[in-house]
mmCIF file with all atom_site columns, C-alpha atoms and ligand atoms in Angstrom:
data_model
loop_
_atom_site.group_PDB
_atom_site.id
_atom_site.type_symbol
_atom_site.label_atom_id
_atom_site.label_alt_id
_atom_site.label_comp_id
_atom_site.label_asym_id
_atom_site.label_entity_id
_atom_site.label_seq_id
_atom_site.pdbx_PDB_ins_code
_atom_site.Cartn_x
_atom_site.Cartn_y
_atom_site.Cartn_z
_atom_site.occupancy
_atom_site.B_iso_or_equiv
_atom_site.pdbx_formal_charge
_atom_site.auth_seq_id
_atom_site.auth_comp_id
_atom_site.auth_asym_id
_atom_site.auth_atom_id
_atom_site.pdbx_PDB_model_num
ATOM   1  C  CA  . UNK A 1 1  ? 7.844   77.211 -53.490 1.00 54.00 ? 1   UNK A CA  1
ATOM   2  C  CA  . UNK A 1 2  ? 7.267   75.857 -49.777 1.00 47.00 ? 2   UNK A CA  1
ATOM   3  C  CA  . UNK A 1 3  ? 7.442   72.298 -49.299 1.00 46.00 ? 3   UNK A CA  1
ATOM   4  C  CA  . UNK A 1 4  ? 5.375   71.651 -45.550 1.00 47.00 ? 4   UNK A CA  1
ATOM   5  C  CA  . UNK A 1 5  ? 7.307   68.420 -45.077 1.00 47.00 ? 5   UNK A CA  1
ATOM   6  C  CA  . UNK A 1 6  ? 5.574   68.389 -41.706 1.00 54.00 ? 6   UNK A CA  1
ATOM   7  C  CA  . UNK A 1 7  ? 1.844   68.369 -42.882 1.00 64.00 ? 7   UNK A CA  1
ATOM   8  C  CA  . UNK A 1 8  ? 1.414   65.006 -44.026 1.00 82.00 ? 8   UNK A CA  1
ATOM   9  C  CA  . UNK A 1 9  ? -2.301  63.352 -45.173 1.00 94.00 ? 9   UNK A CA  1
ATOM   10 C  CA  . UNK A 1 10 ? -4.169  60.863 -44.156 1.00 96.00 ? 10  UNK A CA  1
ATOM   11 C  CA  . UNK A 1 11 ? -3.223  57.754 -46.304 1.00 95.00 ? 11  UNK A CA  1
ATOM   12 C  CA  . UNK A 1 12 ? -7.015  57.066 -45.794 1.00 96.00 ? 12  UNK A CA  1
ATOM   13 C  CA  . UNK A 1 13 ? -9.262  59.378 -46.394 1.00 98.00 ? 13  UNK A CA  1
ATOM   14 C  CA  . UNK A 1 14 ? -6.738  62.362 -47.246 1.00 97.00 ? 14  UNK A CA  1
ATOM   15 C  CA  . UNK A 1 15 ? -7.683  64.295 -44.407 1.00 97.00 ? 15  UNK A CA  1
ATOM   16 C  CA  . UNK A 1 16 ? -5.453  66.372 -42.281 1.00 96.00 ? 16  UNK A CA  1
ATOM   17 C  CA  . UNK A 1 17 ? -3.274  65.231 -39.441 1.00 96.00 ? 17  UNK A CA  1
ATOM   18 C  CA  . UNK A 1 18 ? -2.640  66.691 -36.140 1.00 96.00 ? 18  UNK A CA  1
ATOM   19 C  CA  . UNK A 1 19 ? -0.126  65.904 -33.763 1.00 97.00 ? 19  UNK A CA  1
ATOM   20 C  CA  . UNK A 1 20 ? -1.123  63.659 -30.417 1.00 97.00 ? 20  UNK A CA  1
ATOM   21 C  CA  . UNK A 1 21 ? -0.553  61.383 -27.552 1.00 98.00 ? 21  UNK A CA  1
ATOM   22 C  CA  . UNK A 1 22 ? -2.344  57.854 -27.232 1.00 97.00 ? 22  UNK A CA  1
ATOM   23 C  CA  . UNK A 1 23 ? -1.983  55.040 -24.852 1.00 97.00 ? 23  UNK A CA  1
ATOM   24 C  CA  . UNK A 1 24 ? -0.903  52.092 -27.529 1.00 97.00 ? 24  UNK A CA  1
ATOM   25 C  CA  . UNK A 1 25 ? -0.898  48.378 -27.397 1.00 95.00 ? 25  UNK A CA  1
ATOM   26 C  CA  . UNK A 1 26 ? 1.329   45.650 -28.063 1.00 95.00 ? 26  UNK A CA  1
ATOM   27 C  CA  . UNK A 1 27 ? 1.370   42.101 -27.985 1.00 93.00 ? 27  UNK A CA  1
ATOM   28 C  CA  . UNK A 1 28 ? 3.589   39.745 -28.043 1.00 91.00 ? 28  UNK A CA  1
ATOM   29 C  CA  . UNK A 1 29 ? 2.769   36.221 -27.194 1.00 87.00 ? 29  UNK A CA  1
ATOM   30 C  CA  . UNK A 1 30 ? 0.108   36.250 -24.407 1.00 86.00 ? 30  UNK A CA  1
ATOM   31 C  CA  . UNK A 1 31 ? 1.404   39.413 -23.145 1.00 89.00 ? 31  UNK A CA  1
ATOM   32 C  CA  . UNK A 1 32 ? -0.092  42.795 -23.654 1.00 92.00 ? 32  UNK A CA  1
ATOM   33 C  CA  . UNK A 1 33 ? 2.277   45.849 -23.736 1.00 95.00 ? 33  UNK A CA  1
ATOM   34 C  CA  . UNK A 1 34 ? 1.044   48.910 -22.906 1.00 96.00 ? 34  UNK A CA  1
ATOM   35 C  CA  . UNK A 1 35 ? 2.747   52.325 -23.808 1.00 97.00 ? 35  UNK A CA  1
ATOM   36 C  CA  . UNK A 1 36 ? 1.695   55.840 -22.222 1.00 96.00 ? 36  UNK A CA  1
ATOM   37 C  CA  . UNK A 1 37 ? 2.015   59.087 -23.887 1.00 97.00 ? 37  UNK A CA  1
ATOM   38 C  CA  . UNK A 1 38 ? 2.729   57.592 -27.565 1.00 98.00 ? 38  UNK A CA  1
ATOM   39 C  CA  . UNK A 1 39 ? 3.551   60.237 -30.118 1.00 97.00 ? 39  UNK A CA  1
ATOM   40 C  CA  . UNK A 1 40 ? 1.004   60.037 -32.956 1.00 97.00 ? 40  UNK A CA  1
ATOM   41 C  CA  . UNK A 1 41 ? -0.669  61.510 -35.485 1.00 97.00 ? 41  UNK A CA  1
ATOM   42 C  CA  . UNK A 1 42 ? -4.721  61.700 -35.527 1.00 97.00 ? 42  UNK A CA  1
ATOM   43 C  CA  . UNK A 1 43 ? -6.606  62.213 -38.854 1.00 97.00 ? 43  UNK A CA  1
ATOM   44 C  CA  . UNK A 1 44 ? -9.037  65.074 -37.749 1.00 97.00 ? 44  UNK A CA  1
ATOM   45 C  CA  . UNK A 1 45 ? -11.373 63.396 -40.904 1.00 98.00 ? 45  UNK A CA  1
ATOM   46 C  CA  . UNK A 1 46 ? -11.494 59.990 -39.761 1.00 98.00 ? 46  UNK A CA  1
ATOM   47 C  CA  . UNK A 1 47 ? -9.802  59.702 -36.379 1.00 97.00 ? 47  UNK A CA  1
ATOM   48 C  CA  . UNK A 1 48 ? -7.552  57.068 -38.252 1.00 97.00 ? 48  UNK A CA  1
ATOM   49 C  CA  . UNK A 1 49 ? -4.181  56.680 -36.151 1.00 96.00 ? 49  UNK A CA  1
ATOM   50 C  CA  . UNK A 1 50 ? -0.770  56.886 -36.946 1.00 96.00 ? 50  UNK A CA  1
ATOM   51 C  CA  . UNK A 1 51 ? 2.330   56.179 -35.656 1.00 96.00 ? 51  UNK A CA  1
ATOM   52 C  CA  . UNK A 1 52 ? 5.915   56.621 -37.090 1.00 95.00 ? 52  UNK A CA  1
ATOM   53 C  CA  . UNK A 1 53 ? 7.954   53.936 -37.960 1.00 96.00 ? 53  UNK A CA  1
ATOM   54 C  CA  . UNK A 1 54 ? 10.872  55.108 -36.025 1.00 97.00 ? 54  UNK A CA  1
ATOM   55 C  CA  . UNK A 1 55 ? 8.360   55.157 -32.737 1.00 97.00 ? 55  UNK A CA  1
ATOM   56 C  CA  . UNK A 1 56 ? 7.348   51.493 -33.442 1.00 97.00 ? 56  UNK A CA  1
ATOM   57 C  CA  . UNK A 1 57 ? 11.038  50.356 -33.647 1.00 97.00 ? 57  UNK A CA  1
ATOM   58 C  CA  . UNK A 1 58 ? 11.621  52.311 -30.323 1.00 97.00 ? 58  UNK A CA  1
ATOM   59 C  CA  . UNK A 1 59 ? 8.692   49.924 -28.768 1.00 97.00 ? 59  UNK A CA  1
ATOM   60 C  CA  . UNK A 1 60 ? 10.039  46.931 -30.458 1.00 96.00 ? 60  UNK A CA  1
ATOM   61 C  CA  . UNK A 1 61 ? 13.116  47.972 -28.016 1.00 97.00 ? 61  UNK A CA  1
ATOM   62 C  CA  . UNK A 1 62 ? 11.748  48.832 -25.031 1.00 96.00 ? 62  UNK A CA  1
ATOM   63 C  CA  . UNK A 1 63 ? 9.559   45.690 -25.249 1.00 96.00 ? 63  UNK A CA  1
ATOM   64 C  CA  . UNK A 1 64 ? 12.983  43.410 -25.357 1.00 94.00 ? 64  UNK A CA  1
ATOM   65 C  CA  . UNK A 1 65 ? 15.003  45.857 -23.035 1.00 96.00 ? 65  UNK A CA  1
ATOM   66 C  CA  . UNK A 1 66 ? 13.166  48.303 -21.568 1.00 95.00 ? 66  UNK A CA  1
ATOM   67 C  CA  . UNK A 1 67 ? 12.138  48.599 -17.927 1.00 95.00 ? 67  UNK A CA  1
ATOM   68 C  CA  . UNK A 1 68 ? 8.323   49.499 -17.628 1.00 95.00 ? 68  UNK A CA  1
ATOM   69 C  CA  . UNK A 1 69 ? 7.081   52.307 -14.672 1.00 94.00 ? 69  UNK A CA  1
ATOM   70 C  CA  . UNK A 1 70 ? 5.046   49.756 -13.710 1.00 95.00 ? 70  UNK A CA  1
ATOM   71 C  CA  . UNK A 1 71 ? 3.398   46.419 -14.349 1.00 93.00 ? 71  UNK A CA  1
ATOM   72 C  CA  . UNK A 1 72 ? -0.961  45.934 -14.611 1.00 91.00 ? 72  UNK A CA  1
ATOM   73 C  CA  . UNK A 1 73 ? -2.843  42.415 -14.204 1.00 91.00 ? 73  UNK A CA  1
ATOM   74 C  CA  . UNK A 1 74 ? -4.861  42.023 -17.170 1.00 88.00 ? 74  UNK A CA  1
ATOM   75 C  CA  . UNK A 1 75 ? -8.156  40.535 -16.679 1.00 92.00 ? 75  UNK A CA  1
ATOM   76 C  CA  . UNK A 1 76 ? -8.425  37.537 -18.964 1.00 91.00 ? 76  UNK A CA  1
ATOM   77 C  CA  . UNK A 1 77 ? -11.731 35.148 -19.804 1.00 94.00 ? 77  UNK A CA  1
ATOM   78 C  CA  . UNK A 1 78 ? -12.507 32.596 -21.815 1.00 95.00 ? 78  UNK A CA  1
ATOM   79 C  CA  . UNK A 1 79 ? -15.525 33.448 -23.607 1.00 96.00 ? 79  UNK A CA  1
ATOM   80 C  CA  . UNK A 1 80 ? -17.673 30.165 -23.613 1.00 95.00 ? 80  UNK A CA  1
ATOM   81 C  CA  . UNK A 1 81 ? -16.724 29.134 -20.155 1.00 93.00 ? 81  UNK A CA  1
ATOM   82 C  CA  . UNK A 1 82 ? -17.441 32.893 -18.895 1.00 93.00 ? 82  UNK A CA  1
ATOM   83 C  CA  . UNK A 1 83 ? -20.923 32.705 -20.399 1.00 94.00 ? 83  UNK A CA  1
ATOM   84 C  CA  . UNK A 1 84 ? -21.863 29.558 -19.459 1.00 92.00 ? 84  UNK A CA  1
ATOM   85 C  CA  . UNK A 1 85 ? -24.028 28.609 -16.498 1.00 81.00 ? 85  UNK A CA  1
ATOM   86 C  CA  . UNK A 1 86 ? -22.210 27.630 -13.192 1.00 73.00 ? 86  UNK A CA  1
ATOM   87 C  CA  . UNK A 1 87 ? -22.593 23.905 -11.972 1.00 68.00 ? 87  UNK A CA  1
HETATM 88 ZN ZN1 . ZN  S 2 .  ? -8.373  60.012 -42.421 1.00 76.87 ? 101 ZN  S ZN1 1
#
């Protein structure tokens, strides 16, 4: 008997997982995080993402002492004021 310790399920819909790279998000505070290349896992069923616990804790790190490649200005707006007529 084979165990496939490496083909896990979808804890969603059951469906099958493949191996990927996505750009992920994190924030903290005000500030958003932003992590290239992410090891994941996509549900080919329900495009459901998922990333390991031991990759989160590794961007828990990097977001206290990690140096970034390189830092983006996030466009921010406040919603009512943005939509509201000018003066
Ligand atoms: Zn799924």
């Amino acid at each position: 008997m084979t165990t496939k310790s490496n083909n896990q399920l979808c804890a969603v819909c059951g469906g099958e997982l493949q191996d990927t790279t996505i750009t992920h998000e994190e924030k903290r505070d005000s500030q958003i995080y932003l992590f290239q290349n992410v090891p994941a896992k996509v549900c080919t069923a329900c495009g459901e993402i998922w990333i390991d616990e031991e990759v989160l804790q590794q961007i828990d790190k990097l977001i206290e002492y990690g140096a970034p490649m390189r830092k983006v200005e996030t466009p921010v707006y406040d919603f009512p004021r943005a939509v509201a007529p000018a003066h």
